[in-house]
Coordinates of C-alpha atoms and ligand atoms in Angstrom, one line a residue:
M1 CA 138.8 90.9 107.3
I2 CA 139.1 94.3 108.1
S3 CA 141.7 96.0 110.3
G4 CA 142.2 99.4 111.7
I5 CA 143.9 101.5 114.9
L6 CA 141.8 100.3 117.7
A7 CA 140.7 102.5 120.4
S8 CA 138.8 99.9 122.7
P9 CA 139.0 96.8 123.2
G10 CA 136.8 93.8 123.4
I11 CA 135.1 91.5 121.5
V12 CA 131.2 92.6 120.0
F13 CA 128.7 90.4 117.3
G14 CA 126.2 91.6 115.0
K15 CA 124.4 93.1 112.8
A16 CA 125.2 96.9 110.8
L17 CA 123.7 100.3 111.5
L18 CA 125.2 102.0 108.4
F19 CA 125.7 105.5 110.0
K20 CA 126.4 107.2 106.4
E21 CA 124.3 110.4 106.0
K22 CA 123.4 111.6 102.4
K23 CA 123.5 114.5 101.1
I24 CA 120.4 116.7 100.6
N25 CA 120.2 117.8 96.8
I26 CA 118.5 120.4 96.3
N27 CA 115.7 120.4 93.3
V28 CA 116.5 124.0 91.6
K29 CA 114.2 123.7 88.6
K30 CA 111.2 125.6 87.6
I31 CA 107.6 123.5 88.5
S32 CA 104.3 123.8 86.3
K33 CA 101.0 126.0 87.5
K34 CA 99.3 122.2 87.7
N35 CA 102.4 121.1 90.7
I36 CA 102.1 123.9 92.5
N37 CA 99.7 122.2 95.1
I38 CA 101.5 119.0 95.1
E39 CA 104.3 120.9 96.2
I40 CA 102.7 122.9 98.8
E41 CA 101.2 118.8 100.2
K42 CA 104.9 118.0 100.1
F43 CA 105.5 120.6 102.6
F44 CA 103.2 119.8 104.6
K45 CA 103.2 116.5 104.5
A46 CA 106.7 116.2 105.4
R47 CA 107.1 118.8 108.0
K48 CA 103.8 116.7 110.0
K49 CA 106.9 113.8 110.2
S50 CA 109.3 116.3 111.4
K51 CA 106.8 117.1 114.1
K52 CA 106.5 113.2 114.9
Q53 CA 109.8 112.4 115.0
L54 CA 110.5 116.2 116.7
K55 CA 108.1 114.8 119.2
E56 CA 109.8 111.2 119.8
I57 CA 112.9 112.7 120.3
Q58 CA 112.1 114.7 123.2
N59 CA 110.5 111.7 124.5
Q60 CA 113.4 109.9 124.5
A61 CA 115.5 112.8 125.7
K62 CA 112.9 113.8 129.0
K63 CA 113.5 109.7 130.0
K64 CA 117.4 110.1 129.4
F65 CA 117.6 113.8 131.2
G66 CA 114.8 114.9 132.5
K67 CA 111.9 117.5 131.7
E68 CA 113.7 120.8 132.0
K69 CA 116.2 119.7 128.9
S70 CA 113.6 118.1 126.4
S71 CA 112.2 121.4 126.8
I72 CA 113.8 122.8 124.7
F73 CA 112.5 120.0 121.3
E74 CA 109.7 121.5 122.1
G75 CA 111.4 125.1 121.4
H76 CA 111.8 123.4 117.9
I77 CA 108.2 121.7 117.1
L78 CA 107.4 125.9 117.6
I79 CA 109.6 126.8 115.1
L80 CA 109.1 124.1 113.0
E81 CA 105.2 125.5 113.0
D82 CA 105.3 128.7 113.1
E83 CA 102.6 130.3 111.3
E84 CA 105.3 133.3 109.4
L85 CA 107.4 130.9 107.7
E86 CA 105.3 128.7 106.9
K87 CA 103.3 131.8 104.8
E88 CA 106.8 133.0 103.0
I89 CA 107.4 128.9 102.5
I90 CA 104.2 128.6 100.5
S91 CA 104.5 132.4 99.0
L92 CA 107.2 131.8 97.8
I93 CA 106.3 128.2 96.3
K94 CA 103.5 130.0 94.1
K95 CA 104.8 133.0 93.4
K96 CA 108.3 131.4 91.8
M97 CA 107.4 128.3 91.4
I98 CA 109.9 126.5 92.5
T99 CA 110.2 123.3 94.8
S100 CA 108.9 122.7 97.9
D101 CA 112.7 121.5 99.3
H102 CA 114.2 124.7 96.7
A103 CA 111.7 127.1 98.7
V104 CA 112.5 125.7 102.4
E105 CA 115.9 126.2 101.5
K106 CA 115.8 129.3 100.6
I107 CA 113.9 130.6 103.5
I108 CA 115.5 128.7 106.2
Q109 CA 118.7 130.2 104.6
E110 CA 117.2 133.9 104.9
Q111 CA 116.2 133.4 108.3
I112 CA 119.9 132.1 109.7
S113 CA 121.9 134.9 107.7
S114 CA 119.8 137.5 109.4
L115 CA 120.2 135.7 112.7
E116 CA 123.7 135.4 112.2
K117 CA 124.8 138.9 112.0
L118 CA 122.7 139.5 115.1
K119 CA 125.3 140.4 118.7
D120 CA 122.5 138.5 120.9
E121 CA 124.4 135.5 121.7
Y122 CA 121.7 134.2 122.4
L123 CA 119.2 134.7 118.6
K124 CA 123.2 134.0 117.2
N125 CA 122.5 130.7 119.0
R126 CA 118.7 130.2 117.2
A127 CA 120.7 130.1 113.6
I128 CA 122.2 126.8 114.7
D129 CA 118.5 125.7 115.8
I130 CA 117.3 126.7 112.7
R131 CA 119.3 125.2 110.4
D132 CA 118.7 121.4 112.7
I133 CA 115.0 122.0 111.9
G134 CA 115.9 123.0 108.3
N135 CA 117.6 119.8 107.5
R136 CA 115.4 117.6 109.0
L137 CA 112.0 119.0 106.8
L138 CA 114.7 118.6 103.8
K139 CA 115.4 115.3 104.5
N140 CA 112.0 114.5 104.7
I141 CA 110.4 116.5 101.8
L142 CA 113.1 114.4 99.5
K143 CA 113.2 111.6 101.5
I144 CA 116.6 110.9 102.6
P145 CA 116.4 108.5 105.9
I146 CA 117.5 110.8 108.8
I147 CA 119.3 108.0 111.8
D148 CA 118.9 109.2 114.7
L149 CA 122.0 108.3 117.3
N150 CA 120.3 109.1 120.5
N151 CA 116.8 106.5 119.6
I152 CA 118.2 103.3 118.2
Q153 CA 115.2 100.7 118.6
K154 CA 118.2 97.0 118.1
K155 CA 121.4 96.5 119.0
V156 CA 123.7 97.3 116.3
I157 CA 127.2 97.0 115.6
L158 CA 127.1 101.2 114.2
I159 CA 129.5 101.8 111.5
T160 CA 130.3 105.3 110.2
K161 CA 132.8 108.3 108.6
D162 CA 133.4 109.8 111.3
L163 CA 131.7 110.8 114.9
T164 CA 132.8 113.7 117.6
P165 CA 132.6 113.8 120.6
S166 CA 129.8 115.3 121.6
Q167 CA 127.7 112.4 119.3
T168 CA 129.7 110.3 121.4
A169 CA 128.0 111.4 124.2
Q170 CA 124.7 111.8 123.4
M171 CA 124.3 107.7 121.9
N172 CA 122.8 105.2 123.5
F173 CA 124.7 102.3 124.3
K174 CA 122.3 99.9 125.6
K175 CA 121.5 100.1 122.1
I176 CA 124.9 101.3 120.5
L177 CA 127.6 97.8 120.8
G178 CA 130.2 99.1 119.3
F179 CA 131.8 100.9 116.5
A180 CA 133.4 101.5 114.0
T181 CA 135.1 104.1 112.0
D182 CA 136.6 105.1 109.2
L183 CA 138.6 108.3 110.6
G184 CA 140.2 108.8 113.4
G185 CA 143.3 108.1 116.2
K186 CA 143.8 106.1 119.2
T187 CA 144.0 109.0 121.2
S188 CA 140.8 111.1 119.5
H189 CA 138.4 112.2 122.7
T190 CA 135.8 109.8 120.6
S191 CA 138.3 106.8 121.7
I192 CA 138.7 107.2 124.7
M193 CA 135.6 108.2 125.5
A194 CA 134.8 105.1 124.0
R195 CA 137.8 103.4 126.7
S196 CA 135.3 105.0 129.8
L197 CA 132.1 103.5 129.1
E198 CA 134.3 100.0 127.7
I199 CA 133.0 100.0 124.5
P200 CA 134.4 98.2 122.3
A201 CA 135.9 100.2 118.9
I202 CA 138.1 100.3 116.0
V203 CA 138.9 103.8 114.1
G204 CA 140.5 105.1 110.8
M205 CA 139.6 102.0 109.0
G206 CA 139.9 104.1 105.8
N207 CA 136.7 102.5 104.0
I208 CA 135.6 100.6 105.9
T209 CA 132.0 102.3 104.8
E210 CA 132.0 101.5 101.8
K211 CA 133.0 97.9 103.0
I212 CA 130.3 96.6 105.3
K213 CA 126.4 96.8 103.9
N214 CA 123.3 97.6 106.7
N215 CA 122.4 95.5 108.2
D216 CA 125.3 93.0 107.5
Y217 CA 126.5 90.3 110.0
I218 CA 130.4 91.4 112.0
I219 CA 132.7 90.5 114.2
L220 CA 134.2 93.6 115.9
N221 CA 137.3 92.4 118.0
G222 CA 138.6 94.7 119.9
I223 CA 141.7 92.6 121.2
D224 CA 143.3 91.6 118.3
N225 CA 141.4 94.8 116.0
E226 CA 139.5 93.2 113.2
I227 CA 136.3 93.3 111.9
I228 CA 134.8 90.1 110.1
I229 CA 131.3 89.9 107.5
N230 CA 129.6 88.1 107.1
P231 CA 131.6 85.5 109.4
S232 CA 131.0 81.7 109.1
K233 CA 128.8 79.6 112.5
Q234 CA 132.8 78.0 113.5
Q235 CA 134.1 81.1 113.2
I236 CA 131.3 82.7 115.1
K237 CA 132.1 79.6 117.7
E238 CA 135.9 80.5 117.6
F239 CA 135.0 83.7 118.7
K240 CA 132.2 83.8 121.6
I241 CA 135.0 80.9 123.0
I242 CA 137.4 84.0 122.4
R243 CA 135.3 86.6 123.9
K244 CA 134.8 84.4 126.8
Q245 CA 138.8 83.9 127.7
Y246 CA 138.9 87.6 127.4
F247 CA 136.0 88.3 130.1
E248 CA 138.1 85.2 132.2
K249 CA 141.1 87.3 132.4
Q250 CA 139.8 90.5 133.2
K251 CA 137.7 89.1 135.8
K252 CA 141.1 87.4 136.9
L253 CA 143.0 91.1 136.7
I254 CA 139.6 93.0 139.2
S255 CA 140.5 90.9 141.6
L256 CA 143.6 92.5 142.1
K257 CA 142.6 95.7 142.0
K258 CA 142.4 96.2 145.5
V259 CA 146.8 95.8 145.5
H260 CA 149.0 99.1 145.4
A261 CA 151.5 100.0 142.7
I262 CA 154.5 99.6 145.2
T263 CA 158.2 98.6 142.6
L264 CA 159.3 95.7 143.6
D265 CA 162.0 97.9 145.8
G266 CA 159.3 99.8 148.2
K267 CA 158.8 102.7 145.2
K268 CA 154.7 103.9 145.4
I269 CA 153.4 105.6 142.3
K270 CA 149.8 106.5 142.6
I271 CA 147.6 104.7 140.5
G272 CA 144.1 107.4 139.0
S273 CA 141.8 107.0 137.0
N274 CA 140.6 109.5 134.1
I275 CA 136.9 110.6 134.4
G276 CA 133.8 112.7 132.6
N277 CA 131.8 112.7 134.6
Y278 CA 130.8 110.9 137.7
K279 CA 129.2 107.6 136.3
D280 CA 132.8 107.4 134.7
T281 CA 133.4 107.1 138.8
I282 CA 131.8 103.5 138.1
G283 CA 134.7 102.1 136.7
S284 CA 136.7 104.0 138.6
K285 CA 136.2 102.2 141.8
K286 CA 135.5 98.5 139.8
Y287 CA 139.1 99.1 138.9
G288 CA 140.7 100.1 141.6
A289 CA 141.6 104.0 141.4
E290 CA 143.3 105.5 144.0
C291 CA 142.1 109.0 142.6
I292 CA 141.1 111.0 139.6
G293 CA 144.2 112.2 137.5
L294 CA 142.1 113.7 134.8
Y295 CA 138.2 114.7 135.8
R296 CA 137.5 116.2 132.0
T297 CA 134.9 118.8 132.9
E298 CA 134.0 120.2 129.2
F299 CA 132.0 116.8 129.0
L300 CA 129.9 118.4 131.1
F301 CA 128.9 121.0 128.5
M302 CA 128.7 119.2 125.5
G303 CA 125.5 117.0 123.9
R304 CA 123.8 120.0 125.2
N305 CA 122.2 123.9 123.5
N306 CA 123.0 125.9 126.6
L307 CA 126.1 126.7 128.9
P308 CA 125.9 125.0 132.2
S309 CA 125.2 126.9 135.0
E310 CA 127.5 127.2 138.3
E311 CA 125.3 126.0 140.4
E312 CA 125.0 122.4 138.2
Q313 CA 129.0 122.4 137.8
F314 CA 128.1 123.0 141.2
Q315 CA 125.9 120.0 141.6
A316 CA 127.4 117.6 139.2
Y317 CA 131.4 118.4 140.8
K318 CA 129.8 117.7 144.0
K319 CA 128.4 113.9 143.0
V320 CA 132.1 113.1 141.7
A321 CA 133.3 113.8 145.0
K322 CA 130.6 112.0 147.0
K323 CA 131.7 109.2 145.6
M324 CA 135.4 109.2 145.7
H325 CA 135.5 109.7 149.5
G326 CA 138.4 111.7 150.1
K327 CA 140.6 110.7 147.3
H328 CA 141.6 113.2 145.3
I329 CA 140.3 114.3 142.1
I330 CA 141.9 116.9 139.4
I331 CA 139.7 118.8 138.2
R332 CA 140.8 120.8 134.8
T333 CA 138.6 123.7 133.9
M334 CA 136.6 123.0 130.2
D335 CA 138.6 122.2 127.9
I336 CA 136.7 123.0 124.4
G337 CA 138.2 123.6 120.7
G338 CA 139.7 121.3 118.4
D339 CA 137.9 118.6 117.9
K340 CA 135.7 119.5 120.8
N341 CA 132.7 121.8 119.5
L342 CA 130.3 123.8 121.4
S343 CA 126.8 124.4 118.9
Y344 CA 126.2 126.8 120.7
M345 CA 129.0 128.7 121.2
N346 CA 129.4 130.0 117.5
F347 CA 133.3 129.1 117.0
P348 CA 134.5 130.5 114.6
P349 CA 135.9 128.0 111.8
E350 CA 139.4 128.1 112.0
E351 CA 142.2 126.8 109.7
N352 CA 143.8 125.0 112.2
P353 CA 141.0 124.3 115.6
F354 CA 143.7 122.6 117.8
L355 CA 146.4 125.4 117.6
G356 CA 143.9 127.8 117.6
W357 CA 140.8 128.8 120.1
R358 CA 141.0 126.1 122.7
A359 CA 140.8 125.0 126.3
I360 CA 142.3 127.7 128.4
R361 CA 142.3 130.3 125.9
V362 CA 138.5 130.5 125.8
S363 CA 138.1 130.6 129.0
I364 CA 140.4 133.8 129.9
N365 CA 138.3 135.0 127.2
N366 CA 135.0 134.1 128.3
I367 CA 135.9 135.7 132.2
Q368 CA 132.5 134.5 133.3
I369 CA 132.4 131.3 132.1
L370 CA 135.9 131.2 134.2
H371 CA 134.7 132.7 137.3
D372 CA 131.4 130.1 137.3
Q373 CA 133.3 126.8 137.2
L374 CA 136.7 128.1 140.2
K375 CA 133.5 129.2 141.8
A376 CA 131.5 125.8 140.9
I377 CA 135.4 123.4 141.8
L378 CA 135.9 125.8 144.8
R379 CA 132.1 126.0 146.3
A380 CA 132.6 121.5 145.9
S381 CA 135.7 121.3 147.2
A382 CA 134.2 121.9 150.7
Y383 CA 132.5 118.0 149.9
G384 CA 135.9 116.3 148.8
K385 CA 139.8 116.9 148.2
F386 CA 140.3 118.8 144.7
K387 CA 143.3 120.1 143.2
I388 CA 142.1 122.5 140.3
M389 CA 144.0 121.6 136.9
F390 CA 144.6 124.3 133.5
P391 CA 145.2 123.0 129.6
M392 CA 147.0 123.6 126.9
I393 CA 149.0 126.4 129.1
I394 CA 152.3 127.7 126.9
S395 CA 153.4 130.8 129.3
M396 CA 153.8 132.4 132.6
E397 CA 151.3 134.9 132.3
E398 CA 148.7 132.4 131.4
I399 CA 150.2 131.8 135.5
Y400 CA 149.8 135.1 136.3
F401 CA 146.2 135.5 135.4
L402 CA 144.8 133.0 136.4
K403 CA 146.0 132.7 140.0
Q404 CA 144.4 136.4 140.8
E405 CA 141.3 135.2 139.3
L406 CA 141.1 132.3 141.2
N407 CA 141.7 134.6 144.7
K408 CA 139.0 136.8 143.1
I409 CA 137.0 133.9 143.1
K410 CA 138.4 133.3 146.2
I411 CA 138.0 136.5 148.1
K412 CA 134.6 136.5 146.7
L413 CA 133.3 133.3 147.8
K414 CA 135.5 134.5 151.7
K415 CA 133.2 137.6 152.0
N416 CA 129.8 135.7 151.3
K417 CA 131.2 133.2 153.8
I418 CA 131.1 130.0 151.2
K419 CA 132.7 127.1 152.5
F420 CA 136.0 126.2 149.9
D421 CA 139.1 124.3 151.0
K422 CA 141.3 126.7 151.7
K423 CA 144.9 125.2 150.6
I424 CA 143.1 123.3 147.5
E425 CA 146.3 122.7 145.7
L426 CA 146.9 123.9 141.9
G427 CA 148.3 122.3 139.0
V428 CA 148.9 122.7 135.6
M429 CA 148.9 120.2 132.1
I430 CA 151.6 119.9 130.3
E431 CA 150.7 119.4 127.4
T432 CA 152.6 122.0 125.3
P433 CA 156.6 121.8 124.3
S434 CA 156.4 125.6 125.4
S435 CA 155.1 125.0 129.0
A436 CA 157.5 121.4 129.2
I437 CA 160.4 124.3 128.8
I438 CA 159.5 126.8 131.6
S439 CA 158.5 123.9 133.6
K440 CA 160.9 125.9 135.7
H441 CA 159.6 128.8 136.2
L442 CA 155.8 127.2 136.8
A443 CA 157.3 125.1 139.0
K444 CA 157.3 127.6 141.4
E445 CA 154.1 129.2 141.0
V446 CA 151.7 125.8 141.3
D447 CA 151.8 122.1 143.1
F448 CA 151.7 119.6 140.9
F449 CA 152.6 119.0 137.0
S450 CA 150.5 116.5 135.2
I451 CA 151.6 115.7 131.3
G452 CA 149.3 115.6 128.7
T453 CA 151.1 113.0 126.0
N454 CA 148.1 113.0 124.2
D455 CA 148.4 116.7 123.1
L456 CA 152.3 117.1 124.2
T457 CA 153.0 114.3 121.0
Q458 CA 150.9 116.1 119.5
Y459 CA 152.1 119.4 119.3
T460 CA 156.5 118.9 119.6
L461 CA 156.0 116.5 116.7
A462 CA 153.8 118.5 114.7
V463 CA 151.8 115.4 114.2
D464 CA 147.8 115.8 114.8
R465 CA 146.4 113.2 117.0
G466 CA 143.1 112.1 115.3
N467 CA 144.3 111.7 111.4
E468 CA 144.7 108.3 111.0
I469 CA 146.7 109.6 108.0
I470 CA 149.9 110.5 109.6
S471 CA 149.9 107.6 112.8
N472 CA 152.7 106.0 112.0
L473 CA 154.2 109.7 113.2
Y474 CA 152.6 109.9 115.9
Q475 CA 155.5 108.6 118.6
P476 CA 154.8 108.8 122.3
M477 CA 157.7 107.1 122.6
S478 CA 160.4 109.2 120.4
P479 CA 163.5 111.2 122.4
S480 CA 161.1 114.8 121.4
V481 CA 159.0 113.6 124.1
L482 CA 161.0 112.0 126.4
Y483 CA 162.8 114.3 126.7
L484 CA 160.5 117.2 127.9
I485 CA 158.6 114.2 129.8
K486 CA 162.2 114.0 132.3
K487 CA 162.9 117.2 132.4
V488 CA 159.3 118.2 133.1
I489 CA 159.2 115.3 136.5
K490 CA 163.6 116.5 136.9
E491 CA 161.8 120.4 137.4
S492 CA 159.2 119.8 139.5
H493 CA 161.2 117.1 142.1
K494 CA 164.1 120.2 142.7
A495 CA 160.9 122.2 143.0
K496 CA 159.6 119.6 145.5
K497 CA 156.9 119.6 143.5
W498 CA 155.5 116.4 141.5
T499 CA 154.2 115.2 138.2
G500 CA 151.8 113.1 136.9
I501 CA 151.6 111.3 133.5
C502 CA 147.4 111.6 132.7
G503 CA 147.6 110.9 129.0
E504 CA 147.3 107.5 127.0
L505 CA 150.7 107.0 127.1
A506 CA 150.0 106.5 131.2
S507 CA 148.3 103.2 130.5
N508 CA 150.5 102.2 127.3
E509 CA 152.1 98.8 128.6
K510 CA 155.0 99.2 127.2
A511 CA 156.6 102.7 128.2
I512 CA 155.5 101.8 132.0
S513 CA 159.2 101.0 133.0
L514 CA 161.2 103.7 131.8
L515 CA 158.6 106.3 133.1
V516 CA 158.6 104.2 136.9
G517 CA 162.1 104.7 135.7
M518 CA 162.3 109.0 134.9
G519 CA 161.0 109.2 137.9
I520 CA 156.9 110.1 137.7
D521 CA 154.6 109.8 140.7
E522 CA 151.6 109.5 139.5
L523 CA 150.2 107.6 136.0
S524 CA 145.9 108.2 135.7
M525 CA 144.4 106.9 132.9
S526 CA 140.9 105.0 131.5
S527 CA 139.8 102.7 134.3
I528 CA 139.6 99.8 132.1
S529 CA 144.1 99.9 132.5
I530 CA 144.2 100.0 136.3
P531 CA 144.4 96.7 137.0
I532 CA 147.1 95.4 134.4
I533 CA 149.3 98.7 135.3
K534 CA 149.8 98.0 138.2
N535 CA 150.4 94.9 137.7
I536 CA 153.0 95.4 135.5
I537 CA 154.0 97.8 138.8
R538 CA 154.7 95.5 141.2
K539 CA 156.8 93.2 138.8
I540 CA 159.3 96.8 138.2
N541 CA 163.0 97.2 139.9
F542 CA 163.1 100.9 140.5
K543 CA 166.7 100.6 140.5
K544 CA 167.0 98.5 137.7
A545 CA 164.2 101.7 136.1
K546 CA 166.2 104.6 136.6
I547 CA 169.1 102.9 135.1
L548 CA 166.6 101.8 132.0
A549 CA 165.5 105.3 131.8
K550 CA 169.5 107.0 131.8
K551 CA 169.9 104.9 128.7
V552 CA 166.3 105.2 127.2
L553 CA 167.1 109.0 127.2
Q554 CA 170.2 108.4 125.3
Q555 CA 168.9 107.5 122.0
S556 CA 168.8 108.5 119.2
T557 CA 165.6 107.0 117.3
V558 CA 162.0 105.8 118.6
K559 CA 163.2 102.4 117.1
K560 CA 166.2 102.1 119.2
I561 CA 164.0 103.3 122.7
K562 CA 161.3 100.5 121.9
K563 CA 164.2 97.5 121.5
L564 CA 165.7 98.3 124.7
L565 CA 161.6 98.6 126.4
K566 CA 161.4 95.6 124.4
K567 CA 164.1 93.7 126.3
F568 CA 163.2 95.1 129.5
N569 CA 160.4 94.2 129.7
K570 CA 161.1 90.3 128.6
E571 CA 164.0 90.4 130.6
N572 CA 161.8 91.3 133.7
N573 CA 159.0 89.5 133.0
L574 CA 156.6 92.7 133.2
L575 CA 154.7 92.1 130.3
Ligands
LIG601 C1 145.9 114.9 126.7 O1 146.0 116.1 125.8 O2 147.3 114.1 127.1 C2 145.5 114.9 127.4 C3 145.1 114.3 129.4 O3 144.3 115.9 127.3 P1 142.8 115.8 126.0 O4 143.1 114.5 125.8 O5 142.3 115.6 126.7 O6 144.2 116.9 124.9
LIG602 MG1 145.4 117.4 126.2

C-alpha cells in the first residue's frame, strides 16, 4: 500500500501501464565496412515503422479532432520521408562509417540548429516537429518501445513520473481509468484537470514508478489516498463494496444539486464551476453550478501545433455560452507559462517559470494574441453573459494598458457593426500578493475580483504549488494568505464591487465556514465538489461564521487556525 497526494477522488481497479520513457543512448562508434549496409537497412526499417505509427496516430486524430488537425501528421510523414534527409543520413553512414542512430542524430540536430537560428516563427516551430520525428526514428532504430498515450488500446491505470497538463489534455480517458505520478501537487494543473474529468488520481507519490511493474494489477483508491499492488481476492471484494457505497453517496449528493447555497440566516453565496472547455459544462449542469466562475481558456491553446484563430476561439466560446443559458461565465484570458507550455510558441528556457513569462505577461508581449482573444470573447458575448478576467495581475499599469486595448477592440467592433455586450464586466484575478495589496486601487478600475488561491498561496509563501517535496509548506490557510483574502474582500465591498474565489480553497470543506464568515460572494470549483459545498453552506449561520472569521484572523499559526475551524465545524455539524 502506497500513498501520495490525493488529486482526484474515486476508486478504480485494473492493470498498470508503466509509462517510463527510456533514455535514447546513441551508439557512438566506428563501424566496419561490411556493416554499412546493415546500418542503412536499419534506418529504412525504422523509417517504415515510424511511418506506420504516424499513420495510426493520424487516423486517431482524424476521429478525435477532424481532418484539418490530423493533417499535421501528414506533414510529419512528409518530413520523415524527405529525400534530402534520406540522402544526407545515408551518405553520413557511408562516409564517416558511423551507426545509423548516430547519423540520424547528427543530421536531425543540424537541421534543428539551423531552423532555431531563423527569425521566422513558422520555421522555428518546424524545429519542434523535426525533433519529434527524429526521436521517433531513433527509438525505432534502437528498438525502444514508444508508448503513445493517445493511442492506448486496453483499459489501464497509468503510472508515470509526471504528466504535463498538455499531455493530460490529449489522453484518451476511455482507456485510462486513472493515474498516479511520482511528482506533482494537489493544485498543479494536471490534478485540477483530473478533477474536472472525474478521473481518480493520486500525485506526488515519490517513487511509485519504481514500485509498480507493467501489468501489475492495482487498486487506485482515490478516497483514502492509497494504491494497493496485486491485492488479494478478499481485498478486491472489499473495495468493490466501498466503491459502490461511494457511488451511492455521490448519487445522493447529486440529487441535492438544485438547492441554493443560502446560510441558515439568509446569506446567499453564488456557486460556480471551473471549466477548461465546453465539454466541462456537462459537469457544471450535472452538479448544479449556478455560473462558470472560471473558464480557463488556455486549454484551447494546448495539445495542438498552432494558435487557435479568432474565429475558432469565437466558436468555442459561443458553444460554452449556449450551454450556460444566460448564467454568467467568467472567461479568463490565456494563462500560459509556468507548468502550461505551448510547444509551438518557443518559450525561452527560464530559471523560474512561475515567476517568469506567464499569463497576462505573455498576452501583453504578444498583442495580436491578446487582440484576437478579446475580439473572440466580445463577439461571443452577444450569445451569453460573459465577464472578462485577466490573470496574474501585479500592477495598475497593467490594468490601464489592458483596459485601453479592450477599448480599442470595442471601437473596432462597433465600427464594423459587430454585435457584443456593451456592458460586459471586467475583473482581475488576485493571485499575487501585489494585487491583493493594491486591491483598493484595482477596485476602482474593475467590476469584480476573483481570488486564485492556488497561485496566491504559492506566491505569498514562496512555495511551488507543484512540488511534492515542500507540499507540507503549501498552506492556503496560513495567516498571511488569509490576511490578504480578507483585505481583498473588504476593499471590493468598500468600492461596492464583489469578490469570488476560484482557486482550490473554494472547495476545501474545512474552510467554507471561514470563507463565508469573511464575506465571500462567490465560490467556484471543480463541478464534482459543488453539491457537498452547497450543503455545507446551508448548515452555516452567517452571524456565527463572521465571529469565527474575526477570531481566525487574529491567530498567528496555521495550527491554531485549523484547530478553531475544526471546533466550529464540529459544533455546527458542518462536515
Ligand atoms: C489559481 O491560481 O488559484 C487559479 C484559479 O488559477 P490556476 O489554477 O489556473 O493557476
Ligand atoms: Mg492561477
